[in-house]
Amino acid sequence: MPLFLAVFLLAASIFAQTAQQNVLILNSYNEKFTWASQITKGIQDVLAENGNVNVHVEYMDILVNTEDHFYSMLADKYNESEFEFDAIITVDYAAFNFAKKYKNELWEEIPIISCGVSRQQAISVDSANSLWSGIYEHYNVPMQIDFISRIQSDVQRIIFITDDSDAGEEIREQLNIAVFSGEREIALEEWREPPWENIPKLLSQLDPEVDAVALASISLGDTIRYTHALWLWHTITKYVNDHSKAPVYSFWDVGIQNGIVGGYVLFAPLVGKNTGLLVASILEEHGNRPGFQRSLNINMLDEKAAASRNLNLDKLPPETIIINKADSWLASKYQDYVSNMMNVIIAELVIILILGFSFYIYFRLSNRKLLREMNAVKEANMAKSLFLANMSHEIRTPLNSILGFSELLLNKSANLNGEEKEWCKNIEISSYHLRDTFNNIMDYSKIEAGTLKVEKEWVDIFSLLDDLIGVCKHYLLYKNIRFYVLPSIAIPRFIKTDPVKLRQVLVNLVSNALKFTNKGMVKLAINHVNYPEGCRLFFEITDTGIGISKENIKKIFKAFEQLDKGHARKYGGSGLGLSISQSILQAMDSNLEVKSDKNGSCFYFQLLVKTKEEAFYKKFLSKANQKVAIYSKEEKILEYVSKNVEEIEGIPIQSTNIETILNLSGQDLLIAEADSLTDAQMQKIDAKYPRVLLIFYQEGSRKEKIKQDFPKFECILSPVKCGNAVKALRSLYKE
């Protein structure tokens, strides 16, 4: 019996020593994410020392997979397995939240050890009866300040860039108390989730001698999409460091890259090792829960980054981990090599200089003919420029006279018959075409010679659009189409740009649209969006013309190109307008885009400009809550006018049916298209509306007759100029 008992105890002892334990590590990201993979490796290294522990690792890869997908994978993979887990380890917050959500379904009585979580997350599961334990992240602001003050002895201000995560909240709590470094107080500031686009301006104003930046945010880049979590830190650290005049520090070891100096940081390998030790203790004591412990952080320094900032490293804490050492073995050997080879290098330089000088002499002697030809080209260009300057004066002067006298004959002479008026109109239109063609050739010559310059000045955008209407109106003389200029009334009045170049681009685009449109309408719409650095204007010219095929879209921006010979004969033009417009817009940091189909074309571009007098539109009408009825046959025009009425605090009612408008009551103002209105409808409008603004699309005797029959009506001609609209409204309201 004693012998049997001894054999039984020996067998039991051997069995106990060889009993296998199983641990599952849930990692929030994939194995390529350095931060989480280093923690995982630290855990594996500790548990590998115990040969009885089998470690299984599953990566959630939260940027690709959903929680439901990961749950299904785990259930399918491990529910039918021959073993059970003795412990579950979660790495980072996503794995923690997954385990918290599915614990009762997957691991009801199994200890869960978590790392990479915040103190608040740990508190949410840490209770007397809980099976949870682990290591939560601790962000030690006083130690960070001490580290910074050691290598920046003159620092007077530390700026903490934070977010609204749990880490940001913990750092913020510590910043709310008075923190001193040594015997001298350091001013502490917090930039809480500053807008991504404002960071460069804020950082560029710092003083590198007395300022420091502590990067305590991981969500600054949320407005930018990332394909991998690691790129979030790569992008943030590089972006902040590149724009900061002051040294930048971090709270995480993964953040020490791209020029970040260092800091009192969470060190991933140490977090992994401590987590592994905690798991080993729980396995040995068969589930005894030690609770949550805070992380042990270390001082870390990127020596090359510190050297580039001229920082003093004499007072570094002795336990500081130094990476990217400036004086590496390879660097010192290279310095010795350079010193020993100085004479050889000097000799090589002398040989290179002799060869270079010989090449130079040979080049000068063998290329005199080429130099003479280049001088001849320069002289030819100078002669061409002088010729164009002279032609500019010689052609513009008689051309302006022709335009002026043709307009006088049409408008002032009462003795011309119909045929003679037709001749004068042909002279006027031909002169306009000749002027536009000549202007395009002159502008192309400037672009080709590289003399195109953008000169910015303050300009009234509404006056510029009124000038555009005056310049382009002659294209409507023989066409039954409508031309609308629709600027948002809320656009700031004054913008800083080159008015000549902007007007030229708009004239080219609008005149093209009018030229190639034989029915329907042409519309120029201008909208805007305000930004901290200025205002972005959006210009869109749409037409219902002949359209452009996909294969011809690129062709239209080439100089002297026409879609085909038939277009050149039918519509005229030099083929320069769009090429010149594109060159001008590119010089103004913009780009001309086009969309087109068989129903028409749309050309559009945008400009970022400085502005002033944003509230100008409110001066159009000082009385608020005016009830305004709007009549037009075009839905888009109704929508545009209605929106502008709302901008000046009016109350719009719109309709494409005139009878609906005539049946309204209690209205303060009517804005209506007038060409299709009958005399009877005019009488009803006169009796019902105290103020009336009529828009005519055709100049003629009917407009003058209505102004005589209904003196209180204000009549303006389309395309409506902003100045005329303002003048008419102020006249109606006696302002």
XYZ file of C-alpha atoms in Angstrom:
735
model
C 0.000 0.000 0.000
C 2.699 2.626 0.719
C 4.384 1.761 -2.620
C 1.091 2.141 -4.533
C 0.402 5.471 -2.831
C 3.869 6.771 -3.759
C 3.406 5.778 -7.426
C -0.055 7.475 -7.502
C 1.299 10.715 -6.047
C 4.214 10.730 -8.511
C 1.829 10.255 -11.460
C -0.466 13.007 -10.199
C 2.506 15.333 -9.850
C 3.672 14.636 -13.407
C 0.130 15.154 -14.757
C -0.218 18.438 -12.880
C 3.049 19.698 -14.346
C 2.079 18.843 -17.918
C -1.522 20.128 -17.796
C -1.949 22.682 -20.618
C -3.608 26.069 -20.175
C -5.110 28.068 -23.070
C -5.093 31.855 -23.413
C -6.805 33.900 -26.127
C -5.465 37.358 -27.060
C -7.967 39.669 -28.807
C -6.131 42.504 -30.610
C -8.173 45.455 -31.845
C -6.130 45.985 -35.021
C -4.085 43.834 -37.408
C -0.562 42.525 -37.011
C 0.902 45.374 -39.088
C -0.095 48.025 -36.535
C 3.145 48.504 -34.557
C 1.624 49.679 -31.256
C -0.738 46.745 -30.755
C 1.638 44.139 -32.208
C 4.404 45.162 -29.752
C 2.008 44.734 -26.807
C 0.954 41.337 -28.146
C 4.564 40.242 -28.553
C 5.384 41.361 -24.982
C 2.536 39.218 -23.633
C 3.594 36.212 -25.729
C 7.231 36.488 -24.616
C 6.272 36.353 -20.908
C 3.806 33.484 -21.303
C 6.291 31.551 -23.479
C 8.507 31.154 -20.390
C 5.816 28.851 -19.038
C 5.803 25.873 -21.408
C 2.308 24.860 -20.287
C 0.486 27.868 -21.787
C -0.902 27.798 -25.329
C -1.414 31.329 -26.676
C -3.951 31.979 -29.435
C -4.070 35.428 -31.118
C -7.010 36.841 -33.040
C -6.893 40.259 -34.752
C -10.199 42.090 -34.979
C -8.912 44.533 -37.645
C -11.643 47.050 -36.748
C -11.015 49.212 -39.822
C -12.156 46.304 -42.025
C -14.392 43.984 -39.976
C -17.519 44.606 -37.918
C -18.127 43.265 -34.401
C -20.809 40.905 -35.717
C -18.436 39.459 -38.302
C -15.722 38.924 -35.655
C -18.224 37.354 -33.235
C -19.365 34.856 -35.886
C -15.769 33.938 -36.682
C -14.911 33.279 -33.006
C -18.049 31.252 -32.425
C -17.431 29.080 -35.488
C -13.736 28.616 -34.752
C -13.746 27.838 -31.002
C -17.201 26.521 -30.035
C -16.393 23.072 -31.437
C -12.790 22.965 -30.132
C -11.513 20.356 -27.683
C -10.232 22.865 -25.145
C -11.529 25.756 -23.084
C -9.786 29.059 -22.431
C -8.353 29.799 -18.998
C -7.982 33.537 -19.652
C -8.953 36.146 -22.245
C -6.651 39.122 -22.954
C -7.904 42.244 -24.767
C -5.488 44.690 -26.385
C -6.778 48.273 -26.789
C -10.246 49.735 -26.461
C -12.118 47.989 -29.333
C -11.248 44.503 -28.081
C -12.202 45.595 -24.530
C -15.629 46.800 -25.716
C -16.130 43.577 -27.712
C -15.367 41.405 -24.685
C -17.607 43.541 -22.492
C -20.475 43.107 -24.975
C -20.120 39.369 -25.659
C -18.567 38.060 -22.410
C -21.658 36.283 -21.162
C -22.189 34.574 -24.517
C -18.591 33.470 -25.111
C -16.623 33.441 -21.806
C -19.072 33.616 -18.900
C -16.799 32.350 -16.090
C -13.380 33.097 -17.611
C -11.053 35.851 -16.284
C -10.532 38.766 -18.684
C -7.327 40.815 -18.533
C -7.306 44.121 -20.460
C -4.595 46.573 -21.487
C -4.601 49.706 -23.613
C -7.802 50.944 -21.930
C -8.559 54.160 -20.103
C -9.053 54.547 -16.366
C -12.765 55.205 -16.958
C -13.134 51.961 -18.911
C -11.376 50.050 -16.143
C -13.675 51.573 -13.492
C -16.731 50.473 -15.513
C -15.912 46.748 -15.000
C -13.728 46.737 -11.860
C -15.849 45.515 -8.940
C -15.497 43.042 -6.069
C -17.266 40.187 -7.891
C -15.852 40.948 -11.314
C -13.612 38.605 -13.293
C -11.985 41.640 -14.970
C -8.478 42.903 -14.290
C -5.676 44.478 -16.259
C -3.540 47.575 -16.811
C -5.088 50.924 -17.665
C -3.201 53.739 -19.371
C -1.958 56.526 -17.121
C -0.964 59.906 -18.555
C 1.339 61.677 -16.100
C 1.250 65.400 -16.884
C 3.702 66.483 -14.108
C 6.305 63.969 -15.333
C 5.796 65.182 -18.906
C 6.393 68.764 -17.765
C 9.511 67.661 -15.894
C 10.873 65.917 -18.992
C 10.248 68.983 -21.175
C 11.780 71.422 -18.672
C 14.938 69.290 -18.430
C 15.831 69.631 -22.113
C 14.190 73.053 -22.612
C 15.579 74.989 -19.676
C 14.046 78.278 -20.881
C 10.563 76.945 -21.499
C 7.848 79.325 -20.270
C 4.745 77.843 -21.874
C 3.610 74.303 -22.730
C 0.638 73.862 -25.064
C -1.279 70.573 -24.772
C -3.212 69.606 -27.929
C -6.071 67.406 -26.633
C -9.248 65.735 -27.821
C -12.485 64.541 -26.185
C -11.368 60.934 -25.707
C -10.897 59.407 -22.233
C -7.171 60.146 -22.533
C -7.922 63.774 -23.312
C -10.265 64.030 -20.319
C -7.645 62.603 -17.931
C -4.970 65.001 -19.189
C -7.453 67.862 -18.968
C -8.196 67.078 -15.302
C -4.498 67.316 -14.463
C -4.153 70.590 -16.375
C -6.926 72.151 -14.303
C -4.720 72.238 -11.208
C -1.704 74.478 -10.635
C 1.375 72.622 -11.937
C 4.901 73.874 -11.234
C 8.277 72.688 -12.508
C 11.211 73.193 -10.092
C 11.047 76.644 -8.539
C 9.605 78.309 -11.616
C 5.965 78.244 -12.779
C 5.343 77.234 -16.395
C 2.251 78.544 -18.138
C 0.020 75.711 -19.357
C -2.459 76.033 -22.221
C -4.886 73.598 -23.793
C -5.892 73.534 -27.438
C -8.951 71.336 -27.354
C -9.610 69.703 -30.723
C -8.407 72.677 -32.801
C -9.717 72.604 -36.395
C -7.308 70.633 -38.588
C -6.990 73.495 -41.092
C -6.133 76.040 -38.330
C -3.256 74.062 -36.798
C -0.504 75.353 -39.170
C -1.314 78.991 -38.453
C -1.470 78.443 -34.670
C 1.792 76.480 -34.548
C 3.675 78.899 -36.802
C 3.195 81.675 -34.233
C 5.058 79.847 -31.437
C 8.487 80.864 -30.137
C 10.935 77.922 -30.303
C 12.950 79.305 -27.388
C 10.190 79.526 -24.755
C 7.304 77.400 -26.130
C 6.730 73.641 -26.263
C 3.914 71.470 -27.637
C 2.669 68.250 -26.003
C 0.643 66.192 -28.498
C -2.052 64.557 -26.387
C -4.620 63.911 -29.097
C -5.309 60.879 -31.260
C -8.358 62.148 -33.150
C -7.162 65.332 -34.846
C -7.307 63.579 -38.165
C -10.896 62.322 -37.912
C -11.861 64.610 -40.804
C -9.449 62.684 -43.045
C -10.119 59.096 -44.095
C -7.462 56.496 -43.352
C -7.045 52.995 -44.718
C -4.957 51.863 -41.746
C -4.904 53.008 -38.112
C -1.120 53.420 -38.163
C -1.413 56.168 -40.764
C -3.444 58.208 -38.274
C -0.367 58.679 -36.080
C 1.999 58.994 -39.032
C -0.142 61.793 -40.457
C -0.766 63.672 -37.193
C 2.837 63.609 -35.953
C 4.320 64.674 -39.282
C 1.662 67.366 -39.824
C 2.076 68.902 -36.360
C 5.890 68.736 -36.323
C 6.260 70.160 -39.852
C 4.229 73.257 -38.957
C 5.433 73.840 -35.381
C 8.234 76.281 -34.688
C 8.436 74.915 -31.134
C 9.599 71.366 -30.182
C 6.815 68.752 -30.077
C 6.483 65.965 -27.458
C 4.211 62.924 -27.175
C 2.454 60.762 -24.543
C 2.841 57.509 -26.569
C 5.984 55.804 -27.866
C 4.260 55.250 -31.232
C 4.019 59.027 -31.471
C 7.800 59.510 -31.353
C 8.457 59.687 -35.066
C 8.542 62.220 -37.889
C 10.533 64.709 -35.780
C 8.688 64.361 -32.431
C 11.322 64.898 -29.700
C 10.103 62.396 -27.105
C 8.386 62.545 -23.731
C 7.213 60.636 -20.668
C 5.420 57.945 -22.668
C 3.423 54.739 -22.584
C 5.955 52.145 -23.846
C 4.191 49.337 -25.756
C 6.725 46.534 -25.005
C 6.573 47.390 -21.281
C 2.756 47.410 -21.338
C 2.824 43.973 -22.991
C 5.352 42.565 -20.510
C 3.412 43.799 -17.447
C 0.177 42.447 -18.882
C 1.846 39.075 -19.473
C 3.091 38.980 -15.859
C -0.417 39.776 -14.626
C -1.885 36.952 -16.758
C 0.763 34.497 -15.541
C -0.073 35.369 -11.921
C -3.792 34.778 -12.524
C -3.127 31.426 -14.224
C -0.869 30.245 -11.400
C -3.366 31.255 -8.724
C -6.286 29.689 -10.653
C -8.281 32.853 -11.372
C -7.444 34.987 -8.338
C -8.326 38.526 -9.505
C -5.698 41.192 -8.678
C -7.858 44.043 -10.093
C -6.663 46.875 -12.355
C -3.253 48.518 -12.108
C -2.067 51.675 -13.808
C 0.639 51.539 -16.459
C 4.320 52.190 -15.754
C 5.593 54.842 -18.170
C 9.162 55.686 -19.214
C 11.160 58.626 -20.541
C 12.022 58.305 -24.241
C 14.008 60.587 -26.570
C 14.590 60.739 -30.331
C 18.166 62.081 -30.341
C 18.159 63.174 -33.988
C 14.900 65.079 -33.520
C 16.290 66.742 -30.377
C 19.504 67.672 -32.214
C 17.531 69.226 -35.072
C 15.783 71.447 -32.476
C 19.118 72.354 -30.757
C 17.906 71.025 -27.400
C 20.139 70.469 -24.363
C 20.419 66.786 -23.367
C 22.723 67.225 -20.331
C 19.890 66.971 -17.776
C 18.051 63.966 -19.207
C 16.738 61.479 -16.606
C 19.310 58.642 -16.341
C 16.731 55.959 -17.224
C 15.749 57.618 -20.513
C 15.556 55.319 -23.541
C 17.296 56.975 -26.508
C 16.404 56.071 -30.083
C 17.835 57.309 -33.414
C 21.171 58.163 -31.850
C 22.980 60.893 -33.776
C 26.496 59.564 -33.016
C 26.082 56.000 -34.156
C 29.047 53.714 -34.868
C 28.470 53.984 -38.600
C 28.342 57.775 -38.454
C 31.597 58.007 -36.478
C 33.347 55.623 -38.878
C 32.145 57.698 -41.767
C 33.523 60.876 -40.156
C 36.916 59.171 -39.765
C 36.800 58.083 -43.381
C 35.965 61.588 -44.570
C 38.809 63.048 -42.509
C 41.353 60.534 -43.860
C 40.206 60.918 -47.443
C 40.197 64.744 -47.528
C 43.247 64.980 -49.739
C 41.819 62.463 -52.171
C 38.539 64.371 -52.364
C 40.347 67.665 -52.993
C 42.297 66.049 -55.814
C 39.096 64.685 -57.327
C 37.462 68.111 -57.105
C 40.413 69.693 -58.933
C 40.102 67.106 -61.710
C 36.350 67.716 -61.924
C 36.884 71.491 -62.141
C 39.480 71.068 -64.917
C 37.164 68.764 -66.869
C 34.214 71.106 -66.293
C 36.167 74.139 -67.495
C 37.310 72.194 -70.579
C 33.714 71.239 -71.306
C 32.643 74.861 -70.919
C 35.285 76.084 -73.422
C 34.323 73.339 -75.859
C 30.637 74.216 -75.489
C 31.215 77.921 -76.120
C 33.365 77.266 -79.185
C 31.129 74.633 -80.755
C 27.768 76.331 -80.142
C 28.275 79.894 -81.365
C 25.897 79.213 -84.202
C 23.196 78.082 -81.736
C 23.719 81.223 -79.648
C 23.332 83.401 -82.746
C 20.090 81.624 -83.605
C 18.801 82.090 -80.032
C 19.567 85.817 -80.219
C 17.737 85.970 -83.541
C 14.685 84.336 -81.924
C 14.797 86.849 -79.060
C 14.970 89.728 -81.519
C 12.045 88.260 -83.457
C 10.011 87.983 -80.253
C 10.816 91.578 -79.366
C 9.806 92.678 -82.852
C 6.564 90.675 -82.554
C 5.792 92.259 -79.175
C 6.453 95.741 -80.559
C 4.290 94.984 -83.616
C 1.412 93.723 -81.444
C 1.646 96.786 -79.211
C 1.421 99.071 -82.241
C -1.417 97.038 -83.761
C -3.281 97.179 -80.465
C -3.462 100.939 -80.764
C -3.948 101.081 -84.537
C -6.801 98.531 -84.584
C -8.635 99.347 -81.342
C -9.029 103.061 -82.163
C -10.926 102.696 -85.494
C -12.778 99.637 -84.153
C -14.134 101.639 -81.213
C -15.187 104.367 -83.651
C -17.069 101.849 -85.791
C -18.860 100.497 -82.708
C -19.705 103.953 -81.456
C -21.090 105.277 -84.730
C -23.093 102.114 -85.433
C -24.743 102.444 -81.994
C -25.464 106.148 -82.684
C -27.074 105.324 -86.049
C -29.263 102.645 -84.458
C -30.346 104.586 -81.392
C -30.367 108.229 -82.472
C -31.249 108.273 -86.158
C -34.986 108.416 -86.969
C -34.552 108.408 -90.761
C -33.316 104.817 -91.203
C -35.672 102.311 -92.793
C -35.812 98.651 -91.729
C -33.219 97.470 -94.223
C -30.774 100.220 -93.231
C -31.205 99.377 -89.527
C -30.437 95.749 -90.367
C -27.201 96.871 -92.064
C -26.204 98.875 -88.971
C -26.882 95.892 -86.698
C -24.684 93.695 -88.899
C -21.895 96.295 -88.683
C -22.253 96.407 -84.880
C -22.242 92.620 -84.387
C -19.336 92.104 -86.811
C -17.360 94.783 -84.948
C -17.992 93.073 -81.624
C -16.787 89.731 -83.049
C -13.705 91.405 -84.506
C -12.948 93.091 -81.175
C -13.283 89.822 -79.220
C -11.087 87.933 -81.679
C -8.422 90.644 -81.576
C -8.462 90.724 -77.743
C -8.012 86.942 -77.605
C -5.039 87.049 -79.978
C -3.401 89.780 -77.886
C -3.972 87.840 -74.656
C -2.638 84.612 -76.143
C 0.516 86.451 -77.193
C 1.025 87.594 -73.595
C 0.527 84.058 -72.280
C 2.889 82.618 -74.862
C 5.531 85.223 -73.962
C 5.122 84.502 -70.218
C 4.120 88.087 -69.412
C 0.650 87.284 -68.021
C 0.453 88.723 -64.495
C -2.289 88.576 -61.860
C -2.711 91.864 -59.988
C -5.165 91.681 -57.097
C -7.240 94.620 -55.861
C -10.531 95.200 -54.081
C -13.433 95.001 -56.544
C -17.215 95.244 -56.233
C -18.385 91.820 -57.467
C -21.909 93.105 -58.205
C -20.580 95.976 -60.356
C -18.299 93.532 -62.171
C -21.311 91.342 -63.029
C -23.250 94.388 -64.235
C -20.336 95.233 -66.559
C -20.388 91.632 -67.806
C -24.061 91.958 -68.761
C -23.316 95.150 -70.699
C -20.434 93.539 -72.599
C -22.291 90.320 -73.493
C -25.740 91.730 -74.144
C -25.105 92.234 -77.879
C -25.012 88.444 -78.371
C -28.776 88.418 -77.694
C -29.655 90.802 -80.556
C -30.632 88.085 -83.042
C -31.444 85.226 -80.701
C -34.656 84.312 -78.940
C -32.927 82.995 -75.805
C -32.810 84.168 -72.227
C -29.666 85.134 -70.349
C -29.696 85.081 -66.535
C -27.004 86.374 -64.159
C -27.834 84.934 -60.715
C -25.390 85.876 -57.950
C -26.316 84.875 -54.412
C -27.379 88.095 -52.738
C -25.425 87.045 -49.615
C -22.041 87.151 -51.390
C -19.752 89.728 -49.717
C -19.748 92.865 -51.838
C -15.991 93.402 -52.103
C -13.562 90.637 -53.079
C -9.800 90.840 -53.589
C -8.906 89.517 -57.027
C -7.762 90.622 -60.472
C -10.963 92.235 -61.874
C -9.646 92.446 -65.448
C -8.695 88.762 -65.586
C -11.879 87.571 -63.841
C -14.060 89.684 -66.163
C -12.175 88.322 -69.178
C -12.749 84.707 -68.118
C -16.460 85.317 -67.518
C -16.877 87.162 -70.827
C -15.189 84.303 -72.710
C -17.333 81.635 -71.048
C -20.630 83.540 -71.271
C -20.068 84.664 -74.864
C -19.254 81.074 -75.863
C -22.450 79.839 -74.188
C -24.542 82.515 -75.920
C -22.836 81.840 -79.259
C -23.536 78.088 -79.227
C -27.098 78.319 -77.822
C -29.951 78.882 -80.277
C -32.897 78.107 -77.992
C -33.523 77.907 -74.274
C -31.301 79.868 -71.907
C -27.815 80.652 -70.623
C -27.318 81.015 -66.872
C -24.405 82.353 -64.830
C -24.789 81.369 -61.147
C -22.436 82.517 -58.374
C -22.517 81.032 -54.871
C -20.088 81.094 -51.962
C -18.883 79.371 -48.801
C -17.094 81.256 -46.020
C -13.883 79.838 -44.514
C -11.554 81.216 -41.806
C -8.950 82.078 -44.441
C -11.442 83.751 -46.805
C -14.402 83.083 -49.051
C -14.626 80.462 -51.795
C -16.688 81.631 -54.780
C -18.274 79.070 -57.101
C -18.946 80.190 -60.699
C -21.143 78.031 -62.951
C -22.107 78.860 -66.566
C -24.760 76.517 -67.966
C -26.475 76.566 -71.355
C -28.969 74.580 -73.421
C -26.773 74.707 -76.517
C -25.310 72.143 -78.903
C -23.239 70.356 -76.250
C -19.775 68.789 -76.546
C -19.005 65.109 -77.108
C -16.741 63.282 -74.648
C -13.928 62.894 -77.174
C -13.897 66.666 -77.776
C -13.826 67.769 -74.106
C -9.999 67.878 -73.932
C -9.741 69.315 -77.446
C -11.605 72.524 -76.604
C -8.844 73.731 -74.244
C -6.166 73.638 -76.971
C -5.231 76.919 -78.656
C -6.682 77.556 -82.155
C -8.738 74.345 -81.945
C -12.351 74.132 -83.167
C -14.614 71.112 -82.750
C -14.722 70.821 -86.540
C -14.615 73.017 -89.609
C -18.385 73.285 -89.694
C -18.460 74.929 -86.259
C -15.785 77.422 -87.300
C -17.779 78.473 -90.349
C -21.169 78.592 -88.576
C -20.242 80.145 -85.230
C -16.937 81.890 -85.934
C -14.200 82.475 -83.390
C -10.459 81.881 -83.197
C -10.504 78.868 -80.873
C -8.540 80.799 -78.235
C -11.173 81.762 -75.655
C -11.207 78.588 -73.552
C -7.430 78.109 -73.769
C -6.877 81.678 -72.532
C -9.493 81.273 -69.771
C -7.823 78.081 -68.541
C -4.386 79.767 -68.470
C -5.754 82.774 -66.564
C -7.545 80.611 -63.980
C -4.449 78.465 -63.424
C -2.482 81.667 -62.784
C -5.176 82.507 -60.183
C -4.770 79.055 -58.478
C -7.953 77.681 -60.000
C -8.967 75.344 -62.819
C -11.722 75.360 -65.417
C -13.883 72.224 -65.488
C -16.613 71.188 -67.940
C -19.577 68.819 -68.060
C -21.555 68.400 -71.265
C -24.111 66.244 -73.059
C -26.580 66.616 -75.912
C -28.767 68.900 -73.741
C -26.097 71.546 -73.195
C -22.868 72.324 -71.362
C -21.767 73.473 -67.925
C -18.432 75.237 -67.327
C -17.462 75.839 -63.716
C -14.566 76.977 -61.540
C -13.925 78.308 -58.031
C -11.778 81.048 -56.514
C -10.541 81.500 -52.952
C -10.612 85.243 -52.227
C -10.435 87.656 -49.326
C -13.643 89.610 -48.678
C -15.117 92.528 -46.778
C -18.575 94.064 -46.188
C -20.291 90.705 -45.832
C -23.609 92.307 -44.723
C -23.923 94.498 -47.829
C -26.977 92.621 -49.107
C -28.956 93.630 -46.006
C -28.806 97.247 -47.201
C -30.929 96.384 -50.251
C -34.080 96.644 -48.199
C -34.228 97.900 -44.621
C -37.745 96.659 -43.838
C -38.036 93.087 -42.561
C -40.957 90.651 -42.905
C -42.122 92.079 -46.237
C -44.512 89.724 -48.033
C -43.217 89.281 -51.565
C -45.092 87.521 -54.386
C -42.926 86.173 -57.238
C -44.124 85.186 -60.711
C -42.023 83.483 -63.385
C -42.430 80.645 -65.834
C -38.991 79.309 -64.896
C -38.833 77.169 -61.720
C -35.107 77.884 -61.267
C -35.702 81.645 -61.405
C -38.504 81.380 -58.838
C -36.215 79.424 -56.547
C -33.390 81.953 -56.973
C -35.532 85.061 -56.331
C -37.302 83.384 -53.396
C -33.990 82.501 -51.736
C -32.753 86.092 -52.108
C -35.986 87.462 -50.619
C -35.417 85.224 -47.582
C -31.857 86.562 -47.278
C -33.204 90.118 -46.804
C -35.669 88.806 -44.219
C -38.663 88.823 -46.558
C -41.499 86.265 -46.802
C -41.722 84.897 -50.379
C -44.676 83.257 -52.123
C -43.859 81.958 -55.607
C -45.824 80.532 -58.513
C -45.604 79.831 -62.245
C -49.367 80.562 -62.503
C -50.265 84.273 -62.763
C -53.828 83.630 -61.577
C -52.473 82.266 -58.286
C -50.471 85.458 -57.862
C -53.485 87.653 -58.719
C -55.613 85.907 -56.071
C -53.174 86.633 -53.248
C -53.983 89.335 -50.713
C -52.041 91.323 -48.147
C -48.788 91.276 -50.168
C -46.287 94.143 -49.937
C -44.431 93.622 -53.205
C -44.784 91.784 -56.537
C -41.791 90.731 -58.646
C -42.987 89.392 -61.999
C -41.996 88.627 -65.576
C -43.982 91.113 -67.660
C -43.736 90.097 -71.337
C -46.618 87.592 -71.181
C -48.931 89.695 -68.966
C -52.079 91.118 -70.587
C -53.409 94.654 -70.080
C -56.259 93.269 -67.975
C -53.804 91.467 -65.713
C -51.801 94.690 -65.399
C -54.973 96.446 -64.197
C -55.542 93.754 -61.523
C -51.917 93.991 -60.399
C -52.195 97.773 -60.132
C -55.305 97.500 -57.972
C -53.986 94.735 -55.664
C -50.263 95.378 -55.131
C -48.861 98.566 -53.535
C -45.410 97.958 -55.024
C -44.624 96.249 -58.333
C -41.280 95.368 -59.934
C -41.663 94.137 -63.539
C -38.948 92.390 -65.527
C -39.025 92.617 -69.329
C -37.069 90.290 -71.609
C -37.581 92.430 -74.707
C -36.897 96.132 -75.162
C -39.797 97.828 -76.915
C -42.712 100.228 -76.929
C -44.822 98.071 -74.559
C -42.402 98.638 -71.713
C -42.567 102.405 -72.202
C -46.363 102.317 -72.447
C -46.703 100.390 -69.177
C -44.408 102.870 -67.415
C -46.711 105.666 -68.622
C -49.990 103.876 -67.760
C -48.806 102.638 -64.367
C -46.397 105.207 -62.888
C -45.947 103.336 -59.608
C -44.541 100.284 -61.434
C -40.769 99.913 -61.625
C -39.676 98.316 -64.912
C -36.241 96.804 -65.533
C -34.812 94.888 -68.471
C -33.356 91.377 -68.417
C -30.578 90.389 -67.991
C -31.156 92.134 -64.679
C -28.241 94.219 -63.456
C -27.712 94.258 -59.686
C -27.482 98.040 -59.705
C -30.831 98.386 -61.512
C -32.521 95.948 -59.112
C -31.238 97.817 -56.051
C -32.232 101.169 -57.526
C -35.751 99.903 -58.338
C -36.288 98.432 -54.847
C -35.136 101.600 -53.132
C -37.422 103.656 -55.360
C -40.417 101.454 -54.504
C -39.699 101.742 -50.773
C -38.779 105.446 -50.954
C -35.309 104.776 -49.510
